[in-house]
PDB file of C-alpha atoms in Angstrom:
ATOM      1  CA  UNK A   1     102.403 102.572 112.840  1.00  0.00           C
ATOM      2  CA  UNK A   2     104.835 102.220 110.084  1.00  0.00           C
ATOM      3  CA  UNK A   3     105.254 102.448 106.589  1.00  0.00           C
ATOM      4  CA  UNK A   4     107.453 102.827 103.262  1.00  0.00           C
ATOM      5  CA  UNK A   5     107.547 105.635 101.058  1.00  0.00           C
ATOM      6  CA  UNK A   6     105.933 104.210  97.633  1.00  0.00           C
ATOM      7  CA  UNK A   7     109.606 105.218  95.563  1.00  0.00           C
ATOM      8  CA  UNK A   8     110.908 102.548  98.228  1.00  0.00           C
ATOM      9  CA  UNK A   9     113.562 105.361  99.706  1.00  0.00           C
ATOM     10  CA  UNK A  10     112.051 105.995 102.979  1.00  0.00           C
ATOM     11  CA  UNK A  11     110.740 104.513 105.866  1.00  0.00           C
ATOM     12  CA  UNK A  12     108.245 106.678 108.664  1.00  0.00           C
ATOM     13  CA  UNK A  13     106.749 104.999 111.891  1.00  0.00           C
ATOM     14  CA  UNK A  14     105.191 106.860 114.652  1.00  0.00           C
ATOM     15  CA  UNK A  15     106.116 107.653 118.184  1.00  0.00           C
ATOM     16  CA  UNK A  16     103.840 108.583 121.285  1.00  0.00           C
ATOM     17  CA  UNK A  17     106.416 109.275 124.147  1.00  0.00           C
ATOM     18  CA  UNK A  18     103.074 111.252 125.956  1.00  0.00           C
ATOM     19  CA  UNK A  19     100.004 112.820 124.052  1.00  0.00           C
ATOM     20  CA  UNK A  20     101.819 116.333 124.214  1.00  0.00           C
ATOM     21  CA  UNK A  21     104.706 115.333 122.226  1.00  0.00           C
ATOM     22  CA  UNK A  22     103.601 112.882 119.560  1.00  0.00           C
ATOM     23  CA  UNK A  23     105.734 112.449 116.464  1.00  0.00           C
ATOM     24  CA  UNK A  24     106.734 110.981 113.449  1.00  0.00           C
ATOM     25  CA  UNK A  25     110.087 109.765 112.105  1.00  0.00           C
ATOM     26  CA  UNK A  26     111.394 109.427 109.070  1.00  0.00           C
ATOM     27  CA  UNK A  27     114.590 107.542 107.900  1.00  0.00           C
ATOM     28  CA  UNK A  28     116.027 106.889 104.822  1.00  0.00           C
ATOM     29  CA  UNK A  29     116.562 103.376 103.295  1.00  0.00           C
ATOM     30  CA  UNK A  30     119.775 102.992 102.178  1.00  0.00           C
ATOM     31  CA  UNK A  31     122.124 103.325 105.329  1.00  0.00           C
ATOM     32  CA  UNK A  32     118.800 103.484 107.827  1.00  0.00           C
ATOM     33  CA  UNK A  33     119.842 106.611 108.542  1.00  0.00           C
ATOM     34  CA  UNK A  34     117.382 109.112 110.778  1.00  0.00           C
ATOM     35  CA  UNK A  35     116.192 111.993 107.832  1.00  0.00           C
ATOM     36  CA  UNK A  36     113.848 113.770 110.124  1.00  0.00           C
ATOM     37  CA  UNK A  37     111.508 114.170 113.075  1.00  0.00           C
ATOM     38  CA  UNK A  38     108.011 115.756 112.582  1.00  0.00           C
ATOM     39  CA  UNK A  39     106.037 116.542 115.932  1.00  0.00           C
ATOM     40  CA  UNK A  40     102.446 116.504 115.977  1.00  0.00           C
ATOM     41  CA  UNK A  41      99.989 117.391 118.881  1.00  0.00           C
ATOM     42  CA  UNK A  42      97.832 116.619 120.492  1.00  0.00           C
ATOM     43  CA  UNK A  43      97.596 113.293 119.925  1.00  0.00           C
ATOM     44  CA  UNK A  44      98.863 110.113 118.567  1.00  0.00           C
ATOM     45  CA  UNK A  45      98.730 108.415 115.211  1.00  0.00           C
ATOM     46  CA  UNK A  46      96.739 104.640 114.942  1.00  0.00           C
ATOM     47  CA  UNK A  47      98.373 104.456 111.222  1.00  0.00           C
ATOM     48  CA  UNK A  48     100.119 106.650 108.842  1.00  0.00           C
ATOM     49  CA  UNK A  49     100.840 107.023 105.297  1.00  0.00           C
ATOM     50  CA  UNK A  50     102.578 108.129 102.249  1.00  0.00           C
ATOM     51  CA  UNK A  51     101.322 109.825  98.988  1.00  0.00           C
ATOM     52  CA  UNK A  52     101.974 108.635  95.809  1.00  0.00           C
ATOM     53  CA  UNK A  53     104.381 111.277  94.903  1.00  0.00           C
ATOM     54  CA  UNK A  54     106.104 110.253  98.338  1.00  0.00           C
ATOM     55  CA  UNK A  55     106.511 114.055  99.208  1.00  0.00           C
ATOM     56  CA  UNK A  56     103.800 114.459 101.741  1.00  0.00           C
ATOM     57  CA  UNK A  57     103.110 112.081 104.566  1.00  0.00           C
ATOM     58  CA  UNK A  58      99.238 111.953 106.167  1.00  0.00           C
ATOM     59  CA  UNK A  59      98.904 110.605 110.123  1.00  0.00           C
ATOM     60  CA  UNK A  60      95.411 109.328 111.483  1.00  0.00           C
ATOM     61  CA  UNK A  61      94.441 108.978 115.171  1.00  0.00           C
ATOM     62  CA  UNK A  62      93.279 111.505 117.752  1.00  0.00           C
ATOM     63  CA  UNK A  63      93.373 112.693 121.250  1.00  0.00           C
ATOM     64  CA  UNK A  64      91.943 111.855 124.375  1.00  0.00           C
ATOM     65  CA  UNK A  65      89.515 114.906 125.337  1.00  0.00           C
ATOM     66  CA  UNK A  66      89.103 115.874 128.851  1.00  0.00           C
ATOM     67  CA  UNK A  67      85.579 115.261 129.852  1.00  0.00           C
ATOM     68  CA  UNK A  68      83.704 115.327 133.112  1.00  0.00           C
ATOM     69  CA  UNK A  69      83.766 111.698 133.642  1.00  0.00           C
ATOM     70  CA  UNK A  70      87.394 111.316 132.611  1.00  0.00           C
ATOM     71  CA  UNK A  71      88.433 111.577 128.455  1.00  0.00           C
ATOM     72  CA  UNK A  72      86.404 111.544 125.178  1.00  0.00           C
ATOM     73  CA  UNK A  73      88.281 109.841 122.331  1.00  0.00           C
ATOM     74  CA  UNK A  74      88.194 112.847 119.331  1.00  0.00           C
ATOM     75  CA  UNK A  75      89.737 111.835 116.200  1.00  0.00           C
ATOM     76  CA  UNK A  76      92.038 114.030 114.466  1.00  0.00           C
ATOM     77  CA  UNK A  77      94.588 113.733 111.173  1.00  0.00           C
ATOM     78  CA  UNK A  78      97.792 115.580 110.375  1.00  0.00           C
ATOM     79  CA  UNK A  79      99.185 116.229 107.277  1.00  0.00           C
ATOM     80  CA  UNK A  80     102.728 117.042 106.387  1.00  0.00           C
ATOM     81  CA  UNK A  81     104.799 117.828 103.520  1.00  0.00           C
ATOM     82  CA  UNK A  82     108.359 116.913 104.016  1.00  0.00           C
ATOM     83  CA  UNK A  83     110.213 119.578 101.336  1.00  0.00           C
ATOM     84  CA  UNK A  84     108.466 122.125 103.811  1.00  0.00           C
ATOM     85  CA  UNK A  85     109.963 123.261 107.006  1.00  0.00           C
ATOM     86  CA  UNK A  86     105.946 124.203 107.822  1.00  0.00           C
ATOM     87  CA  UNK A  87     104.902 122.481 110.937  1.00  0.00           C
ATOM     88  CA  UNK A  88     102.199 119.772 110.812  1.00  0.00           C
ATOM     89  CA  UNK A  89      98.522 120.474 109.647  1.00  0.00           C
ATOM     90  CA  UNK A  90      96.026 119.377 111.721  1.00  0.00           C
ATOM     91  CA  UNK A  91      92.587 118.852 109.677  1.00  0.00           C
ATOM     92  CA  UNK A  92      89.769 118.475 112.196  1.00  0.00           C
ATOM     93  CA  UNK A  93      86.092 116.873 111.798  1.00  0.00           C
ATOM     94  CA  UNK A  94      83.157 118.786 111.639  1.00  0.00           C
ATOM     95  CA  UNK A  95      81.372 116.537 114.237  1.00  0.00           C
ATOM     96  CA  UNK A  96      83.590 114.986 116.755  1.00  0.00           C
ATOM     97  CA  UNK A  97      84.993 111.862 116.252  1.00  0.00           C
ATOM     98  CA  UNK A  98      85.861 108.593 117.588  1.00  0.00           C
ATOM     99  CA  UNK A  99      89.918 107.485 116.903  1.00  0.00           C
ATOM    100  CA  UNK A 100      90.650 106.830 113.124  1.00  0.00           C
ATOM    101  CA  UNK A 101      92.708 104.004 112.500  1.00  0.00           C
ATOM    102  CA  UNK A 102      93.045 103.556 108.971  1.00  0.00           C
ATOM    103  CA  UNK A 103      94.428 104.991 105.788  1.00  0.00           C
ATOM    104  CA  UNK A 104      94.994 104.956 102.641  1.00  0.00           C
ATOM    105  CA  UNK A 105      95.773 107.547  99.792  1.00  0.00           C
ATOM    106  CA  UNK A 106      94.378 107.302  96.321  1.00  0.00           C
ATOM    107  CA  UNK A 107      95.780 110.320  94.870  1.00  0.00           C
ATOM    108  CA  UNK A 108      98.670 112.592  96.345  1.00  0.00           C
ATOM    109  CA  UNK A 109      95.494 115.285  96.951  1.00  0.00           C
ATOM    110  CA  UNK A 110      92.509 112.739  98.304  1.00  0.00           C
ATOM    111  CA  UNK A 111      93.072 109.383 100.626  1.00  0.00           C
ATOM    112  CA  UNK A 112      90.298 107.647 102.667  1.00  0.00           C
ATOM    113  CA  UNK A 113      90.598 107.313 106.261  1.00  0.00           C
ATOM    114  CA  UNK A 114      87.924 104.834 108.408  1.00  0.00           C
ATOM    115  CA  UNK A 115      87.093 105.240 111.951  1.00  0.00           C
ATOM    116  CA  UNK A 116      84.209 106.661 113.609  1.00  0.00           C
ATOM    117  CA  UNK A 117      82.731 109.519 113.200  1.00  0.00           C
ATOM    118  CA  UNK A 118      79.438 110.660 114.622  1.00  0.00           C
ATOM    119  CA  UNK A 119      77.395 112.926 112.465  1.00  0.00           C
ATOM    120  CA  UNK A 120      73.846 113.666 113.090  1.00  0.00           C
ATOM    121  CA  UNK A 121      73.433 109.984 114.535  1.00  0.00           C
ATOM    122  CA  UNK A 122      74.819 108.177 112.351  1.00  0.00           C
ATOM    123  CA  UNK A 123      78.479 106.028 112.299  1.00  0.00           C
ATOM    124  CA  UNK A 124      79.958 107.147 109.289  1.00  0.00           C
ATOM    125  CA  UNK A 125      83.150 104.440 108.894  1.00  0.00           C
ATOM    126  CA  UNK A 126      84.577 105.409 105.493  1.00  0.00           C
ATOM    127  CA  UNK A 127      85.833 108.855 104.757  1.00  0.00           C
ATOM    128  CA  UNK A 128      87.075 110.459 101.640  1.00  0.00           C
ATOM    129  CA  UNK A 129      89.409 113.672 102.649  1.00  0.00           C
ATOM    130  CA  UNK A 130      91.128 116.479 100.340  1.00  0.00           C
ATOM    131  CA  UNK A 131      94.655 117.162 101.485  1.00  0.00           C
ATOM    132  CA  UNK A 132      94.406 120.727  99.532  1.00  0.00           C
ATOM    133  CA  UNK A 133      91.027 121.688 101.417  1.00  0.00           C
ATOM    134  CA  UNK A 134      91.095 119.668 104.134  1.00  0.00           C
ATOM    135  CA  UNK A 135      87.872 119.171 103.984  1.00  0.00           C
ATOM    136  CA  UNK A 136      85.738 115.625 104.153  1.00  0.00           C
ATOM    137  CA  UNK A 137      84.672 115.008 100.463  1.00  0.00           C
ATOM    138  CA  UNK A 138      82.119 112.328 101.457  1.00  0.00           C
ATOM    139  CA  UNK A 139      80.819 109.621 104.327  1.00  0.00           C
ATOM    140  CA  UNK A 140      80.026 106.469 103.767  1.00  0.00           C
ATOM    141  CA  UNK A 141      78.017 104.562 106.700  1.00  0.00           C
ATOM    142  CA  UNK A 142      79.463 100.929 107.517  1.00  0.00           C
ATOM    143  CA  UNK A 143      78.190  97.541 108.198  1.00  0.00           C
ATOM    144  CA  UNK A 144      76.390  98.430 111.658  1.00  0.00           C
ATOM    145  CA  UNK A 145      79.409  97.849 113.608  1.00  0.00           C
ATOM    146  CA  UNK A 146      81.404  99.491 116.265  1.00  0.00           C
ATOM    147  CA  UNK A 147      83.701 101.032 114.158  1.00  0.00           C
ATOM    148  CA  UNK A 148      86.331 100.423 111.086  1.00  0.00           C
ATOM    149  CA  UNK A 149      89.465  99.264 111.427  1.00  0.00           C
ATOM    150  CA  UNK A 150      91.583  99.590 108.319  1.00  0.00           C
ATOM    151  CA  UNK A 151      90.911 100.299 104.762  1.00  0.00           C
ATOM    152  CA  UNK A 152      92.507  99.564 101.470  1.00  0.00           C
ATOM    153  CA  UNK A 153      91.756 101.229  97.480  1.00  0.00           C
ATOM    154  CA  UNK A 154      92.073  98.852  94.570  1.00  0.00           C
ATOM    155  CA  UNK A 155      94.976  99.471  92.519  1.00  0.00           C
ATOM    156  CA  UNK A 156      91.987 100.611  89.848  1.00  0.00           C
ATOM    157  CA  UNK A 157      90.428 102.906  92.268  1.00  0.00           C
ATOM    158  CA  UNK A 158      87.238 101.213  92.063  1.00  0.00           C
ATOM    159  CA  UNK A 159      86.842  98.896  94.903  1.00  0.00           C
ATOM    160  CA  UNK A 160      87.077 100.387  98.745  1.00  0.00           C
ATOM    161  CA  UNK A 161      87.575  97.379 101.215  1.00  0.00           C
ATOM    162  CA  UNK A 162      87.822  97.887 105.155  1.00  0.00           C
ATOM    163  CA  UNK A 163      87.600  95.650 107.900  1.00  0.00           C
ATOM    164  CA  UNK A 164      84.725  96.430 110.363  1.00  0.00           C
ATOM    165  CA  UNK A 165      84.311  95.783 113.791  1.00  0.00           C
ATOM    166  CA  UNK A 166      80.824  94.433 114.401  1.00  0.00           C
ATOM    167  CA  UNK A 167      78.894  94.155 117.138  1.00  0.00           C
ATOM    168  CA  UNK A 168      79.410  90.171 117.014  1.00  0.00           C
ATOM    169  CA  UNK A 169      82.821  89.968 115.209  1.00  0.00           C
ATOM    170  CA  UNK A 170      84.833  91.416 112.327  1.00  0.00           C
ATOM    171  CA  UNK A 171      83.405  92.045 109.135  1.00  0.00           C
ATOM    172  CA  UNK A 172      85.025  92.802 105.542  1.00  0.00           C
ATOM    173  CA  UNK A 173      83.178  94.896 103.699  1.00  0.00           C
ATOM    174  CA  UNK A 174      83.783  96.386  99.946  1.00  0.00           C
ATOM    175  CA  UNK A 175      82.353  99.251  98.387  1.00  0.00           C
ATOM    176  CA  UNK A 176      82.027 100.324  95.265  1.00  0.00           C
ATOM    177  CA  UNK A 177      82.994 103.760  94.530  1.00  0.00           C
ATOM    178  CA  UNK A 178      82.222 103.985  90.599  1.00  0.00           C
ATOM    179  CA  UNK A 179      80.023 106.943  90.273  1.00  0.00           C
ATOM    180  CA  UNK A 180      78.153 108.962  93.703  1.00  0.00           C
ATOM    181  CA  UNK A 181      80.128 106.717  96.927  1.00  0.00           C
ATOM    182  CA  UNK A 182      77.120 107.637  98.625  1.00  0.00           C
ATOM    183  CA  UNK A 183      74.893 105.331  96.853  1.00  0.00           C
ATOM    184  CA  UNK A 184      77.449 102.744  95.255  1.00  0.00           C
ATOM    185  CA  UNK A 185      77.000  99.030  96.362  1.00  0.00           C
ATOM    186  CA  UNK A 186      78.497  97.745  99.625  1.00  0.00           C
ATOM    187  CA  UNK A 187      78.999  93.969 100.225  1.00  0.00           C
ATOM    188  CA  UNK A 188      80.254  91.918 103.228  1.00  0.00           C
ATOM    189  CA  UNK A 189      82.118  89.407 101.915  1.00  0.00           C
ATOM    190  CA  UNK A 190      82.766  87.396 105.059  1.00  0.00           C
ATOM    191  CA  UNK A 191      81.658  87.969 109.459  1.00  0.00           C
ATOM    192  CA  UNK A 192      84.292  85.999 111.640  1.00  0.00           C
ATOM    193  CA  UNK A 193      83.120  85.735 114.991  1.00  0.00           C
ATOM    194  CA  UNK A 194      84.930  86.849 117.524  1.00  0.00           C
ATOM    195  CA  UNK A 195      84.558  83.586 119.699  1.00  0.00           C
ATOM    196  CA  UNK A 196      86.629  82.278 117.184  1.00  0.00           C
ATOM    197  CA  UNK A 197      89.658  84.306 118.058  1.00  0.00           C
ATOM    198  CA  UNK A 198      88.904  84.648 121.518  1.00  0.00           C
ATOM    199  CA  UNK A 199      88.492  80.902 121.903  1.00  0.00           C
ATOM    200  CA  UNK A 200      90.750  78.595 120.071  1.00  0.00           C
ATOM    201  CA  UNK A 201      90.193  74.785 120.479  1.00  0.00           C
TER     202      UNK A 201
END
Protein backbone atom coordinates (compact mmCIF):
# COMPACT_ATOMS: atom_id res chain seq x y z
CA UNK A 1 0.00 0.00 0.00
CA UNK A 2 1.03 3.48 -0.68
CA UNK A 3 0.09 6.86 -0.34
CA UNK A 4 0.84 10.80 -0.23
CA UNK A 5 0.64 12.94 2.63
CA UNK A 6 -2.44 15.41 1.74
CA UNK A 7 0.25 18.78 2.11
CA UNK A 8 1.92 16.77 -0.91
CA UNK A 9 5.45 16.54 1.24
CA UNK A 10 5.50 12.95 1.98
CA UNK A 11 5.15 9.74 0.63
CA UNK A 12 4.45 6.25 3.09
CA UNK A 13 4.03 2.65 1.56
CA UNK A 14 4.09 -0.45 3.54
CA UNK A 15 6.46 -3.31 3.94
CA UNK A 16 5.82 -7.03 5.13
CA UNK A 17 9.39 -8.62 5.14
CA UNK A 18 7.50 -11.54 7.63
CA UNK A 19 4.32 -10.96 9.88
CA UNK A 20 6.73 -10.29 12.95
CA UNK A 21 8.34 -7.36 11.51
CA UNK A 22 5.81 -5.41 9.48
CA UNK A 23 6.42 -1.74 8.80
CA UNK A 24 5.84 1.38 7.33
CA UNK A 25 8.08 3.90 5.55
CA UNK A 26 8.00 7.20 5.13
CA UNK A 27 10.02 9.48 2.71
CA UNK A 28 9.98 12.85 1.96
CA UNK A 29 9.14 14.37 -1.50
CA UNK A 30 11.51 16.65 -2.45
CA UNK A 31 14.92 14.69 -2.77
CA UNK A 32 12.94 11.09 -2.09
CA UNK A 33 14.80 10.93 0.72
CA UNK A 34 13.97 7.97 3.54
CA UNK A 35 12.34 10.29 6.75
CA UNK A 36 11.50 7.32 8.83
CA UNK A 37 10.63 3.69 9.53
CA UNK A 38 7.63 2.81 11.80
CA UNK A 39 7.32 -1.02 12.78
CA UNK A 40 4.11 -2.48 13.45
CA UNK A 41 3.22 -6.09 14.65
CA UNK A 42 1.76 -8.44 14.23
CA UNK A 43 0.65 -8.10 11.05
CA UNK A 44 0.60 -6.44 7.76
CA UNK A 45 -1.18 -3.46 6.32
CA UNK A 46 -3.84 -4.10 3.03
CA UNK A 47 -3.86 -0.05 2.73
CA UNK A 48 -2.78 2.89 4.66
CA UNK A 49 -3.44 6.44 5.08
CA UNK A 50 -2.85 9.96 5.99
CA UNK A 51 -4.90 12.50 8.08
CA UNK A 52 -5.80 15.65 6.96
CA UNK A 53 -3.46 17.50 9.12
CA UNK A 54 -0.78 15.00 7.58
CA UNK A 55 0.71 14.46 11.17
CA UNK A 56 -0.65 11.08 11.97
CA UNK A 57 -0.66 8.15 9.62
CA UNK A 58 -3.53 5.15 10.18
CA UNK A 59 -2.56 1.34 8.71
CA UNK A 60 -5.43 -1.32 8.08
CA UNK A 61 -4.93 -5.10 7.72
CA UNK A 62 -4.44 -7.85 10.28
CA UNK A 63 -2.75 -11.00 11.23
CA UNK A 64 -2.98 -14.46 10.52
CA UNK A 65 -4.16 -16.21 13.94
CA UNK A 66 -2.96 -19.57 14.77
CA UNK A 67 -5.86 -21.90 14.82
CA UNK A 68 -6.25 -25.63 15.08
CA UNK A 69 -6.73 -26.19 11.48
CA UNK A 70 -3.96 -23.83 10.45
CA UNK A 71 -4.60 -19.59 10.72
CA UNK A 72 -7.70 -17.38 11.28
CA UNK A 73 -7.48 -14.08 9.39
CA UNK A 74 -8.12 -11.27 12.52
CA UNK A 75 -8.16 -7.81 11.40
CA UNK A 76 -6.33 -5.25 13.18
CA UNK A 77 -5.38 -1.23 12.57
CA UNK A 78 -2.44 0.81 13.78
CA UNK A 79 -2.27 4.23 14.31
CA UNK A 80 0.73 6.46 14.45
CA UNK A 81 1.63 9.93 14.97
CA UNK A 82 4.83 10.85 13.34
CA UNK A 83 5.99 14.12 15.72
CA UNK A 84 5.91 11.23 18.43
CA UNK A 85 8.73 8.92 19.06
CA UNK A 86 5.64 6.61 20.74
CA UNK A 87 5.57 3.29 19.09
CA UNK A 88 2.54 2.27 16.98
CA UNK A 89 -1.07 1.91 18.46
CA UNK A 90 -2.73 -1.01 17.77
CA UNK A 91 -6.72 -0.50 18.06
CA UNK A 92 -8.34 -3.94 18.11
CA UNK A 93 -12.12 -5.06 17.29
CA UNK A 94 -14.43 -6.02 19.76
CA UNK A 95 -15.48 -9.17 17.77
CA UNK A 96 -12.82 -10.66 15.67
CA UNK A 97 -12.39 -9.73 12.36
CA UNK A 98 -11.76 -10.71 8.92
CA UNK A 99 -8.61 -8.51 7.06
CA UNK A 100 -9.57 -4.77 6.49
CA UNK A 101 -8.54 -3.46 3.35
CA UNK A 102 -9.71 -0.10 3.04
CA UNK A 103 -9.42 3.41 4.34
CA UNK A 104 -10.15 6.52 4.37
CA UNK A 105 -10.03 9.52 6.91
CA UNK A 106 -12.69 12.15 7.14
CA UNK A 107 -11.38 14.12 9.89
CA UNK A 108 -7.75 13.97 11.46
CA UNK A 109 -9.81 12.24 14.69
CA UNK A 110 -12.48 9.75 12.72
CA UNK A 111 -11.76 7.74 9.19
CA UNK A 112 -13.80 4.72 7.93
CA UNK A 113 -12.20 1.53 7.35
CA UNK A 114 -14.26 -1.56 5.34
CA UNK A 115 -13.54 -5.14 5.70
CA UNK A 116 -15.19 -7.75 7.57
CA UNK A 117 -16.10 -7.88 10.69
CA UNK A 118 -18.26 -10.45 12.38
CA UNK A 119 -20.48 -9.21 15.12
CA UNK A 120 -23.27 -11.16 16.52
CA UNK A 121 -23.82 -12.75 12.92
CA UNK A 122 -23.80 -10.25 10.99
CA UNK A 123 -20.98 -8.82 8.17
CA UNK A 124 -20.60 -5.44 9.13
CA UNK A 125 -18.44 -3.90 5.87
CA UNK A 126 -18.29 -0.19 6.72
CA UNK A 127 -16.75 1.08 9.89
CA UNK A 128 -16.52 4.48 11.38
CA UNK A 129 -13.38 4.56 14.01
CA UNK A 130 -12.16 7.44 16.54
CA UNK A 131 -8.41 7.79 16.44
CA UNK A 132 -8.67 9.59 20.09
CA UNK A 133 -10.77 6.55 21.60
CA UNK A 134 -10.06 4.03 19.46
CA UNK A 135 -13.11 2.88 19.62
CA UNK A 136 -15.68 1.79 16.56
CA UNK A 137 -18.21 4.74 16.38
CA UNK A 138 -20.66 2.75 14.21
CA UNK A 139 -21.26 -0.48 11.66
CA UNK A 140 -22.83 -0.36 8.76
CA UNK A 141 -23.88 -3.90 7.13
CA UNK A 142 -23.00 -4.19 3.24
CA UNK A 143 -24.57 -5.41 0.15
CA UNK A 144 -24.65 -9.27 1.18
CA UNK A 145 -21.30 -9.89 -0.10
CA UNK A 146 -18.14 -11.50 0.97
CA UNK A 147 -16.59 -8.62 2.14
CA UNK A 148 -15.55 -4.78 1.19
CA UNK A 149 -12.84 -3.89 -0.59
CA UNK A 150 -12.09 -0.19 -0.52
CA UNK A 151 -13.94 2.83 0.51
CA UNK A 152 -13.94 6.47 -0.35
CA UNK A 153 -15.83 9.88 1.65
CA UNK A 154 -17.17 12.62 -0.58
CA UNK A 155 -15.24 15.66 -0.44
CA UNK A 156 -18.73 16.97 1.42
CA UNK A 157 -18.72 14.20 3.84
CA UNK A 158 -22.01 13.08 2.83
CA UNK A 159 -21.73 10.25 0.49
CA UNK A 160 -19.71 6.86 1.69
CA UNK A 161 -18.91 4.70 -1.49
CA UNK A 162 -17.05 1.19 -1.26
CA UNK A 163 -16.63 -1.48 -3.56
CA UNK A 164 -18.09 -4.86 -2.36
CA UNK A 165 -17.25 -8.19 -3.10
CA UNK A 166 -20.42 -10.16 -3.76
CA UNK A 167 -21.14 -13.44 -3.80
CA UNK A 168 -21.54 -13.23 -7.80
CA UNK A 169 -19.23 -10.24 -8.57
CA UNK A 170 -18.25 -6.76 -7.40
CA UNK A 171 -20.65 -4.37 -6.32
CA UNK A 172 -20.45 -0.41 -5.70
CA UNK A 173 -22.40 0.62 -3.19
CA UNK A 174 -23.01 4.34 -1.64
CA UNK A 175 -24.32 5.29 1.53
CA UNK A 176 -25.62 8.06 2.82
CA UNK A 177 -24.33 9.22 6.03
CA UNK A 178 -26.52 12.53 6.62
CA UNK A 179 -28.01 12.05 9.97
CA UNK A 180 -27.94 8.22 12.13
CA UNK A 181 -25.36 5.97 9.36
CA UNK A 182 -27.21 3.25 10.77
CA UNK A 183 -30.37 3.94 9.05
CA UNK A 184 -29.23 6.34 6.10
CA UNK A 185 -29.96 5.04 2.49
CA UNK A 186 -27.61 2.60 0.76
CA UNK A 187 -27.69 2.14 -3.07
CA UNK A 188 -25.81 -0.19 -5.49
CA UNK A 189 -25.17 1.68 -8.25
CA UNK A 190 -23.77 -1.01 -10.52
CA UNK A 191 -22.92 -5.47 -9.98
CA UNK A 192 -20.11 -6.49 -12.55
CA UNK A 193 -19.91 -10.04 -12.76
CA UNK A 194 -17.06 -11.62 -12.17
CA UNK A 195 -17.22 -13.86 -15.41
CA UNK A 196 -16.61 -10.77 -16.96
CA UNK A 197 -13.13 -10.32 -15.63
CA UNK A 198 -12.39 -13.79 -15.34
CA UNK A 199 -13.37 -14.41 -18.94
CA UNK A 200 -12.53 -11.90 -21.55
CA UNK A 201 -13.65 -12.61 -25.19
Amino acid sequence: AVAFSPDGTMLAVSLKPNESSSSMLVASTDKWQKQQRIPFSPGFAQDIAFTPDSRQLIAVGGFCKQATNGCLPTGRIWHTRLDSNEPSKMFVPTAEAQYFSGIDPLTNDRFLVVGENYDRGLRRHVEMWSVGTGERLWARRGGGGGGGMAVRISPDNETVAYLDKGRRGYKLITISVSGSPRNANQTTLLELPYNRIMAPR
